[in-house]
Amino acid sequence: MTNKVLLGSVSAAIFAVAAAGIGLADIRTGASLVINGEIPIVTETEPPEFLQDVFPEIYSGWVFRTDETRAMEEDDFDNPGMLYVEQGIEAFNTVMGTEGNSCASCHDAPESLANVRPTYPQWDEAHGEVQTVEMQIIECQTERMGAEPYGYDSQQMRNMASLIASVGRGQPVNVAIDGPAAETWEAGREIYYTQFGQLEMSCADCHERNYGNLIRADHLSQGQINGFPTYRLKNANVNSVHNRFRGCIRDTRGETFAVGSPEFIALELYVASRGNGLSVEGPSVRN
Amino acid sequence: MKRQMLLAAGIALAATSAQADVIAPDDVVMNEYGEIAESLTGQPGDPARGLEILVSRSEGNCIACHQATALEEYPWHGEVGPSFDGVGARWDEAALRGIIVNADNMFPDSVMPSFYRVSGYTRPGNAFTGNAPEGPLDPLLSAQDVEDVVAFLMTLTEY
């Protein structure tokens, strides 16, 4: 093939790629979500500063779902995720461990933890590491309650994490990425842009370069985690952030990282920060 | 009778030489444009089989990312890659073979997977288990699969 012919075909290809573009027309923006008629949820807003050259706007996964799925979040009676919140409340008030404490012994009511979900993962000075909500729960159980800790991705943990998200609903995600958390954040960013697996796909390949587009029958979102834990219609349960990360890396024909691993903690911090400004929305409903 | 035997012998011979002529993934030679002039098997591709590979979720799964009017009866078409309509008019055989073998050569940093490559991956897994591979990787498609897919794409000359 001569150079000229090659150039011709390359520009044809570029044209075709541009025409495929990002399926922005498919994103039904502008609708608003108000939970129980009283908690307004920001589902689209200006991106955090470090993403301003990447996205014109950041969107909750809610924006990409069908009307039926969206509607389930409007009322707690229609949101099956709230059943797990109920179980979380029961556990919150139950004494566990040798010290005779329940969560309520120290935290009064779950509502006192409303600021947790919006600001985690966050740097933990005492332990010298970035901590997720799950790690904090385990810390309370082992260091303050003398209790057997929940498994990182166990049903009990997901119930408790759902409770803690639910009381933070409506608050803007606002995780710190500077100071002592900066190194972990960098590590998370590195993972986000790494093409994993035999399909060689990064988080960004799907959720930054192709949000709004269909991949097979799935409508790709920006892969935000403001809605976690998510109640998924697919498995009829609440799902953790790390479980979702595992699923996405598995889908690249990749070897995933473990739930609770340093890699996923770093990735969680980074991905959470990409949603700074969206509202906490968990437990949200997704397919 | 004699002719029949000769034919049979001829077919057997073709089969053995086809095996011997298959170019292994690590031995594929591309030119500076990422094109591969030579067939990976020395055998012509079968467009009908190529279509099957393209639409099958467990084989090429190409339509997960690409739309094609000629394949409209097969669900579900994605929007991640460009439409296949006219792809056989835009590219010649060597270029198409190059794209399918290793899309990164034609499109740097491509979202598209490389279908005839077994090395150079970050944390490859054992298919879709999420676990580490148990041995050397197989390419996503066989050499003849690639030829069949190229043969089918060459038929898509209409926009």
Coordinates of C-alpha atoms in Angstrom, one line a residue:
Chain A
M1 CA 0.0 0.0 0.0
T2 CA 1.4 3.4 -0.9
N3 CA 1.7 6.2 1.6
K4 CA -1.1 8.2 -0.2
V5 CA -3.6 5.3 -0.1
L6 CA -2.7 4.7 3.6
L7 CA -3.3 8.4 4.4
G8 CA -6.6 8.2 2.7
S9 CA -7.7 5.3 4.7
V10 CA -6.5 6.7 7.9
S11 CA -8.5 9.9 7.5
A12 CA -11.6 7.8 6.6
A13 CA -11.0 5.9 9.8
I14 CA -10.7 9.1 11.8
F15 CA -13.9 10.4 10.3
A16 CA -15.6 7.1 11.2
V17 CA -14.3 7.3 14.8
A18 CA -15.4 10.9 15.2
A19 CA -18.8 10.0 13.9
A20 CA -19.1 7.2 16.5
G21 CA -18.1 9.7 19.1
I22 CA -19.5 9.8 22.6
G23 CA -23.2 8.9 22.6
L24 CA -24.1 12.1 24.5
A25 CA -27.4 12.2 22.8
D26 CA -28.2 9.0 24.7
I27 CA -27.7 10.6 28.1
R28 CA -30.9 11.9 29.3
T29 CA -29.7 14.8 31.4
G30 CA -31.7 17.6 33.1
A31 CA -34.0 15.3 35.1
S32 CA -33.7 15.7 38.8
L33 CA -33.9 13.2 41.6
V34 CA -35.5 14.0 44.9
I35 CA -35.7 11.2 47.4
N36 CA -38.8 11.0 49.6
G37 CA -39.8 14.4 48.3
E38 CA -37.3 15.9 50.6
I39 CA -33.7 15.0 49.8
P40 CA -32.5 16.6 46.5
I41 CA -29.7 14.7 44.8
V42 CA -27.2 16.3 42.6
T43 CA -26.9 13.8 39.7
E44 CA -25.0 16.1 37.3
T45 CA -22.6 19.0 38.1
E46 CA -19.3 20.6 37.2
P47 CA -16.3 18.3 37.4
P48 CA -13.7 18.7 40.1
E49 CA -10.8 20.8 39.0
F50 CA -8.5 18.0 38.0
L51 CA -11.0 16.7 35.5
Q52 CA -12.0 19.9 33.9
D53 CA -10.2 19.2 30.7
V54 CA -11.7 15.7 30.6
F55 CA -15.4 16.1 31.2
P56 CA -17.7 19.0 30.5
E57 CA -20.0 17.6 33.3
I58 CA -19.9 14.7 35.7
Y59 CA -22.9 12.4 36.0
S60 CA -24.2 10.0 38.6
G61 CA -24.8 6.5 37.2
W62 CA -28.5 7.3 37.8
V63 CA -28.5 9.5 34.7
F64 CA -27.7 6.4 32.5
R65 CA -30.5 4.2 33.8
T66 CA -34.0 3.6 32.5
D67 CA -37.0 5.6 33.9
E68 CA -38.2 2.5 35.8
T69 CA -34.8 2.0 37.5
R70 CA -34.5 5.7 38.2
A71 CA -38.0 5.9 39.8
M72 CA -37.1 3.2 42.3
E73 CA -34.8 5.7 44.1
E74 CA -37.5 8.3 44.5
D75 CA -39.1 6.7 47.5
D76 CA -37.5 4.6 50.2
F77 CA -40.5 2.2 50.0
D78 CA -39.7 1.4 46.4
N79 CA -35.9 1.1 47.0
P80 CA -35.0 -2.5 47.8
G81 CA -31.7 -1.2 49.1
M82 CA -33.5 0.2 52.1
L83 CA -34.2 -3.3 53.4
Y84 CA -30.5 -3.7 53.9
V85 CA -30.4 -0.3 55.6
E86 CA -33.0 -1.7 58.1
Q87 CA -30.8 -4.6 58.9
G88 CA -27.9 -2.2 59.3
I89 CA -29.9 -0.2 61.9
E90 CA -30.6 -3.3 63.8
A91 CA -26.9 -4.3 63.9
F92 CA -26.0 -0.7 64.8
N93 CA -28.1 -1.0 68.0
T94 CA -26.9 -4.5 68.9
V95 CA -24.1 -5.1 71.5
M96 CA -21.2 -7.0 69.9
G97 CA -17.9 -8.1 71.4
T98 CA -16.4 -8.3 74.9
E99 CA -16.6 -4.6 75.8
G100 CA -20.4 -4.6 75.9
N101 CA -20.7 -1.9 73.3
S102 CA -23.0 -1.4 70.3
C103 CA -22.2 1.2 67.6
A104 CA -24.9 3.3 69.3
S105 CA -23.0 3.3 72.6
C106 CA -20.4 5.6 71.0
H107 CA -22.3 7.1 68.0
D108 CA -25.7 7.7 69.4
A109 CA -27.9 7.6 66.3
P110 CA -26.7 6.6 62.8
E111 CA -27.5 10.2 61.7
S112 CA -24.6 11.4 63.7
L113 CA -22.4 9.7 61.0
A114 CA -23.9 11.7 58.1
N115 CA -20.6 13.2 57.3
V116 CA -18.8 9.9 56.9
R117 CA -19.8 8.7 53.4
P118 CA -19.2 12.0 51.8
T119 CA -15.6 12.3 53.1
Y120 CA -14.3 8.7 52.9
P121 CA -11.9 7.2 51.9
Q122 CA -9.8 9.6 54.1
W123 CA -6.4 9.7 55.7
D124 CA -6.3 8.1 59.1
E125 CA -3.6 9.7 61.2
A126 CA -3.4 7.0 63.9
H127 CA -2.9 4.2 61.4
G128 CA -0.9 6.2 58.8
E129 CA -3.0 5.1 55.9
V130 CA -6.0 5.9 53.8
Q131 CA -9.1 4.3 55.3
T132 CA -12.4 3.3 53.7
V133 CA -15.7 3.1 55.5
E134 CA -15.3 -0.6 55.8
M135 CA -11.9 -0.3 57.3
Q136 CA -13.2 2.2 59.8
I137 CA -16.0 -0.3 60.8
I138 CA -13.5 -3.0 61.3
E139 CA -11.3 -0.7 63.4
C140 CA -14.2 0.1 65.7
Q141 CA -15.1 -3.6 66.0
T142 CA -11.5 -4.8 66.8
E143 CA -10.1 -1.8 68.7
R144 CA -13.2 -0.5 70.6
M145 CA -15.6 -3.3 70.9
G146 CA -13.5 -6.5 71.2
A147 CA -15.7 -7.9 68.5
E148 CA -15.1 -10.3 65.7
P149 CA -14.9 -7.9 62.7
Y150 CA -17.2 -8.2 59.7
G151 CA -15.6 -9.6 56.6
Y152 CA -14.7 -6.8 54.2
D153 CA -17.4 -7.7 51.7
S154 CA -19.7 -9.7 53.9
Q155 CA -23.5 -9.2 53.9
Q156 CA -23.3 -7.6 57.4
M157 CA -20.7 -5.2 56.2
R158 CA -22.7 -4.2 53.2
N159 CA -25.8 -3.7 55.4
M160 CA -23.8 -1.4 57.7
A161 CA -22.2 0.5 54.8
S162 CA -25.6 0.9 53.3
L163 CA -26.9 2.5 56.5
I164 CA -23.9 4.8 56.7
A165 CA -24.4 5.9 53.1
S166 CA -28.2 6.4 53.6
V167 CA -27.7 8.9 56.4
G168 CA -25.3 10.9 54.2
R169 CA -27.7 11.1 51.2
G170 CA -27.9 14.5 49.6
Q171 CA -24.5 15.7 50.9
P172 CA -21.9 16.5 48.3
V173 CA -19.1 13.9 47.9
N174 CA -16.0 15.8 49.2
V175 CA -13.0 13.5 49.6
A176 CA -9.6 15.1 50.2
I177 CA -6.9 14.3 47.6
D178 CA -4.1 16.5 48.9
G179 CA -1.9 16.3 52.0
P180 CA -1.1 12.8 53.3
A181 CA -3.7 11.2 51.0
A182 CA -2.0 12.5 47.8
E183 CA 0.3 9.5 47.4
T184 CA -2.5 7.0 47.6
W185 CA -4.6 9.2 45.2
E186 CA -1.7 9.1 42.7
A187 CA -1.5 5.3 43.0
G188 CA -5.3 5.1 42.4
R189 CA -5.0 7.3 39.3
E190 CA -2.3 5.1 37.9
I191 CA -4.5 2.1 38.2
Y192 CA -7.5 3.9 36.7
Y193 CA -5.5 4.5 33.5
T194 CA -3.8 1.1 33.3
Q195 CA -5.1 -1.2 30.5
F196 CA -5.7 -4.5 32.3
G197 CA -6.2 -8.0 31.1
Q198 CA -6.1 -9.8 27.8
L199 CA -8.6 -7.3 26.4
E200 CA -6.3 -4.4 27.5
M201 CA -8.9 -2.1 28.8
S202 CA -8.6 0.6 31.5
C203 CA -11.4 2.1 33.6
A204 CA -10.9 5.2 31.4
D205 CA -11.4 3.3 28.2
C206 CA -15.0 2.5 29.3
H207 CA -16.0 5.2 31.7
E208 CA -14.1 8.3 30.4
R209 CA -13.7 7.7 26.6
N210 CA -17.0 5.9 26.1
Y211 CA -19.6 7.0 28.7
G212 CA -22.9 7.3 27.0
N213 CA -22.1 4.6 24.5
L214 CA -23.5 1.1 24.4
I215 CA -21.1 -1.8 25.0
R216 CA -23.1 -4.7 24.0
A217 CA -26.4 -4.1 25.8
D218 CA -24.9 -2.0 28.6
H219 CA -25.1 1.7 28.6
L220 CA -21.8 2.9 29.9
S221 CA -21.8 5.5 32.7
Q222 CA -18.9 7.5 34.0
G223 CA -18.3 4.7 36.6
Q224 CA -18.9 7.0 39.6
I225 CA -19.2 5.6 43.1
N226 CA -21.4 8.3 44.7
G227 CA -24.3 5.8 44.6
F228 CA -22.6 3.0 46.5
P229 CA -23.5 0.6 48.0
T230 CA -25.7 -0.1 44.9
Y231 CA -28.7 -2.3 45.0
R232 CA -28.4 -4.3 41.7
L233 CA -31.4 -5.8 40.1
K234 CA -29.0 -8.3 38.6
N235 CA -28.2 -10.0 41.9
A236 CA -31.0 -8.5 44.1
N237 CA -28.6 -7.4 46.8
V238 CA -26.5 -4.4 47.9
N239 CA -23.0 -4.4 46.3
S240 CA -19.8 -2.9 47.5
V241 CA -17.4 -0.6 45.6
H242 CA -14.6 -3.2 45.6
N243 CA -16.9 -5.9 44.3
R244 CA -17.8 -3.6 41.4
F245 CA -14.1 -3.0 40.7
R246 CA -13.5 -6.7 40.7
G247 CA -16.3 -7.3 38.2
C248 CA -15.0 -4.6 35.9
I249 CA -11.4 -5.9 35.9
R250 CA -12.7 -9.5 35.5
D251 CA -14.5 -8.3 32.3
T252 CA -11.2 -7.3 30.8
R253 CA -10.1 -10.9 31.0
G254 CA -7.8 -9.7 33.7
E255 CA -6.6 -11.0 37.1
T256 CA -8.3 -8.8 39.5
F257 CA -7.1 -7.3 42.8
A258 CA -8.6 -8.5 46.0
V259 CA -11.5 -6.8 47.8
G260 CA -9.9 -4.7 50.6
S261 CA -6.5 -4.7 48.9
P262 CA -4.2 -1.6 48.9
E263 CA -4.8 -1.3 45.1
F264 CA -8.6 -1.1 45.5
I265 CA -8.4 1.3 48.4
A266 CA -6.2 3.6 46.3
L267 CA -8.6 3.2 43.4
E268 CA -11.6 3.9 45.6
L269 CA -10.1 7.2 46.8
Y270 CA -9.3 8.2 43.2
V271 CA -12.7 7.2 41.8
A272 CA -14.5 8.8 44.7
S273 CA -12.7 12.1 44.0
R274 CA -13.8 12.0 40.4
G275 CA -17.3 12.4 41.8
N276 CA -16.5 15.3 44.2
G277 CA -19.6 17.5 43.9
L278 CA -22.2 14.8 43.2
S279 CA -24.5 13.9 46.0
V280 CA -24.1 10.8 48.1
E281 CA -26.9 8.6 46.8
G282 CA -26.4 5.1 48.3
P283 CA -28.0 2.7 48.5
S284 CA -28.8 3.5 44.9
V285 CA -30.6 1.2 42.4
R286 CA -28.7 0.0 39.3
N287 CA -29.1 -2.9 36.9
Chain B
M1 CA -10.8 -44.4 -8.9
K2 CA -7.3 -43.4 -9.5
R3 CA -8.3 -39.8 -9.6
Q4 CA -10.2 -40.0 -6.4
M5 CA -7.2 -41.4 -4.5
L6 CA -5.0 -38.7 -5.9
L7 CA -7.5 -36.1 -4.7
A8 CA -7.6 -37.6 -1.3
A9 CA -3.8 -37.6 -1.1
G10 CA -3.8 -34.0 -2.3
I11 CA -6.2 -32.9 0.5
A12 CA -4.2 -34.7 3.2
L13 CA -1.1 -32.9 2.0
A14 CA -2.8 -29.5 2.0
A15 CA -3.9 -30.2 5.6
T16 CA -0.4 -30.9 6.9
S17 CA 1.2 -28.0 5.1
A18 CA -1.6 -25.7 6.4
Q19 CA -0.6 -26.7 10.0
A20 CA 3.0 -26.2 9.4
D21 CA 2.5 -22.8 7.8
V22 CA 0.5 -21.2 10.6
I23 CA 2.4 -18.2 11.9
A24 CA 2.5 -18.1 15.7
P25 CA 1.3 -14.9 17.5
D26 CA 4.8 -13.9 18.5
D27 CA 6.2 -14.5 15.0
V28 CA 3.8 -12.2 13.1
V29 CA 5.6 -9.6 11.1
M30 CA 4.0 -6.2 10.5
N31 CA 5.2 -3.4 8.4
E32 CA 5.7 0.2 9.7
Y33 CA 2.0 0.9 9.2
G34 CA 0.9 -2.0 11.2
E35 CA -0.2 -4.0 8.2
I36 CA 0.3 -7.7 7.7
A37 CA 0.5 -8.7 4.1
E38 CA 0.8 -12.4 4.5
S39 CA -2.1 -14.7 5.4
L40 CA -1.5 -16.2 8.9
T41 CA -2.3 -19.7 7.7
G42 CA -1.6 -19.6 4.0
Q43 CA -5.3 -20.6 3.5
P44 CA -8.1 -18.3 2.2
G45 CA -10.5 -17.1 4.8
D46 CA -14.2 -18.2 4.9
P47 CA -16.5 -15.2 5.1
A48 CA -19.5 -17.2 6.4
R49 CA -17.4 -18.5 9.3
G50 CA -16.1 -15.0 9.8
L51 CA -19.6 -13.7 10.3
E52 CA -20.2 -16.3 12.9
I53 CA -17.1 -15.3 14.8
L54 CA -17.9 -11.7 14.6
V55 CA -21.4 -12.0 16.2
S56 CA -20.6 -14.8 18.7
R57 CA -20.2 -13.6 22.2
S58 CA -17.8 -16.4 23.1
E59 CA -15.6 -15.8 20.0
G60 CA -14.9 -12.4 18.4
N61 CA -17.8 -10.6 20.2
C62 CA -16.9 -7.8 17.7
I63 CA -20.5 -6.4 17.7
A64 CA -20.3 -5.7 21.4
C65 CA -18.4 -2.6 20.3
H66 CA -19.2 -2.2 16.5
Q67 CA -22.5 -1.7 14.7
A68 CA -23.0 -3.2 11.2
T69 CA -26.1 -2.8 9.1
A70 CA -25.5 -6.2 7.4
L71 CA -25.6 -7.9 10.9
E72 CA -28.7 -6.1 12.2
E73 CA -30.5 -9.4 12.9
Y74 CA -27.9 -10.3 15.5
P75 CA -28.2 -8.5 18.9
W76 CA -26.6 -6.4 20.5
H77 CA -24.5 -3.8 18.7
G78 CA -22.3 -1.5 20.6
E79 CA -21.1 2.0 19.9
V80 CA -17.6 1.9 21.3
G81 CA -15.9 1.4 17.9
P82 CA -16.8 2.8 14.4
S83 CA -19.5 1.2 12.3
F84 CA -18.4 -1.7 10.1
D85 CA -20.4 -0.3 7.2
G86 CA -18.0 0.2 4.3
V87 CA -15.0 -1.1 6.3
G88 CA -14.0 -3.3 3.3
A89 CA -13.8 -0.3 1.1
R90 CA -11.9 1.8 3.6
W91 CA -9.2 -0.7 4.4
D92 CA -7.4 -3.4 2.4
E93 CA -6.9 -7.0 3.5
A94 CA -3.4 -6.4 5.0
A95 CA -4.6 -3.4 7.1
L96 CA -7.6 -5.3 8.4
R97 CA -5.5 -8.3 9.3
G98 CA -3.1 -5.9 11.2
I99 CA -6.0 -4.2 13.1
I100 CA -7.4 -7.5 14.3
V101 CA -4.1 -9.0 15.2
N102 CA -2.9 -6.0 17.1
A103 CA -5.1 -2.9 17.0
D104 CA -2.5 -0.9 19.0
N105 CA -0.2 -0.7 16.0
M106 CA -2.8 1.0 13.9
F107 CA -4.5 3.0 16.6
P108 CA -2.1 3.8 19.5
D109 CA -3.6 3.3 22.9
S110 CA -6.6 1.7 21.3
V111 CA -9.6 0.6 23.3
M112 CA -9.9 -2.3 20.9
P113 CA -8.4 -5.6 22.1
S114 CA -5.7 -7.4 20.1
F115 CA -7.0 -10.7 18.9
Y116 CA -3.9 -12.5 17.9
R117 CA -1.4 -11.7 20.6
V118 CA -0.3 -13.7 23.7
S119 CA 2.3 -11.4 25.4
G120 CA 2.8 -7.9 26.7
Y121 CA -0.4 -7.8 28.9
T122 CA -0.8 -6.3 32.3
R123 CA -2.4 -8.8 34.7
P124 CA -3.9 -11.1 32.1
G125 CA -6.4 -13.5 33.6
N126 CA -7.7 -17.0 33.1
A127 CA -10.5 -16.0 30.7
F128 CA -13.3 -14.3 32.6
T129 CA -12.7 -15.9 36.0
G130 CA -10.8 -12.9 37.5
N131 CA -8.0 -15.4 38.5
A132 CA -4.4 -15.6 37.3
P133 CA -3.9 -17.6 34.1
E134 CA -3.0 -21.3 34.6
G135 CA -0.4 -21.5 31.8
P136 CA 0.6 -19.7 28.6
L137 CA -2.2 -17.6 27.1
D138 CA -4.1 -18.6 24.0
P139 CA -4.8 -15.8 21.5
L140 CA -8.4 -14.6 21.6
L141 CA -8.9 -15.9 18.1
S142 CA -7.0 -18.7 16.1
A143 CA -5.0 -17.8 13.0
Q144 CA -7.7 -19.2 10.8
D145 CA -10.4 -17.3 12.7
V146 CA -8.5 -14.1 12.0
E147 CA -8.4 -15.0 8.2
D148 CA -12.1 -15.8 8.3
V149 CA -13.0 -12.5 10.0
V150 CA -10.8 -10.5 7.5
A151 CA -12.6 -12.3 4.6
F152 CA -16.0 -11.3 6.0
L153 CA -15.0 -7.7 6.6
M154 CA -13.7 -7.5 3.0
T155 CA -17.3 -8.1 1.9
L156 CA -18.6 -5.0 3.8
T157 CA -18.0 -2.5 1.0
E158 CA -21.3 -0.7 1.2
Y159 CA -21.9 2.4 3.3

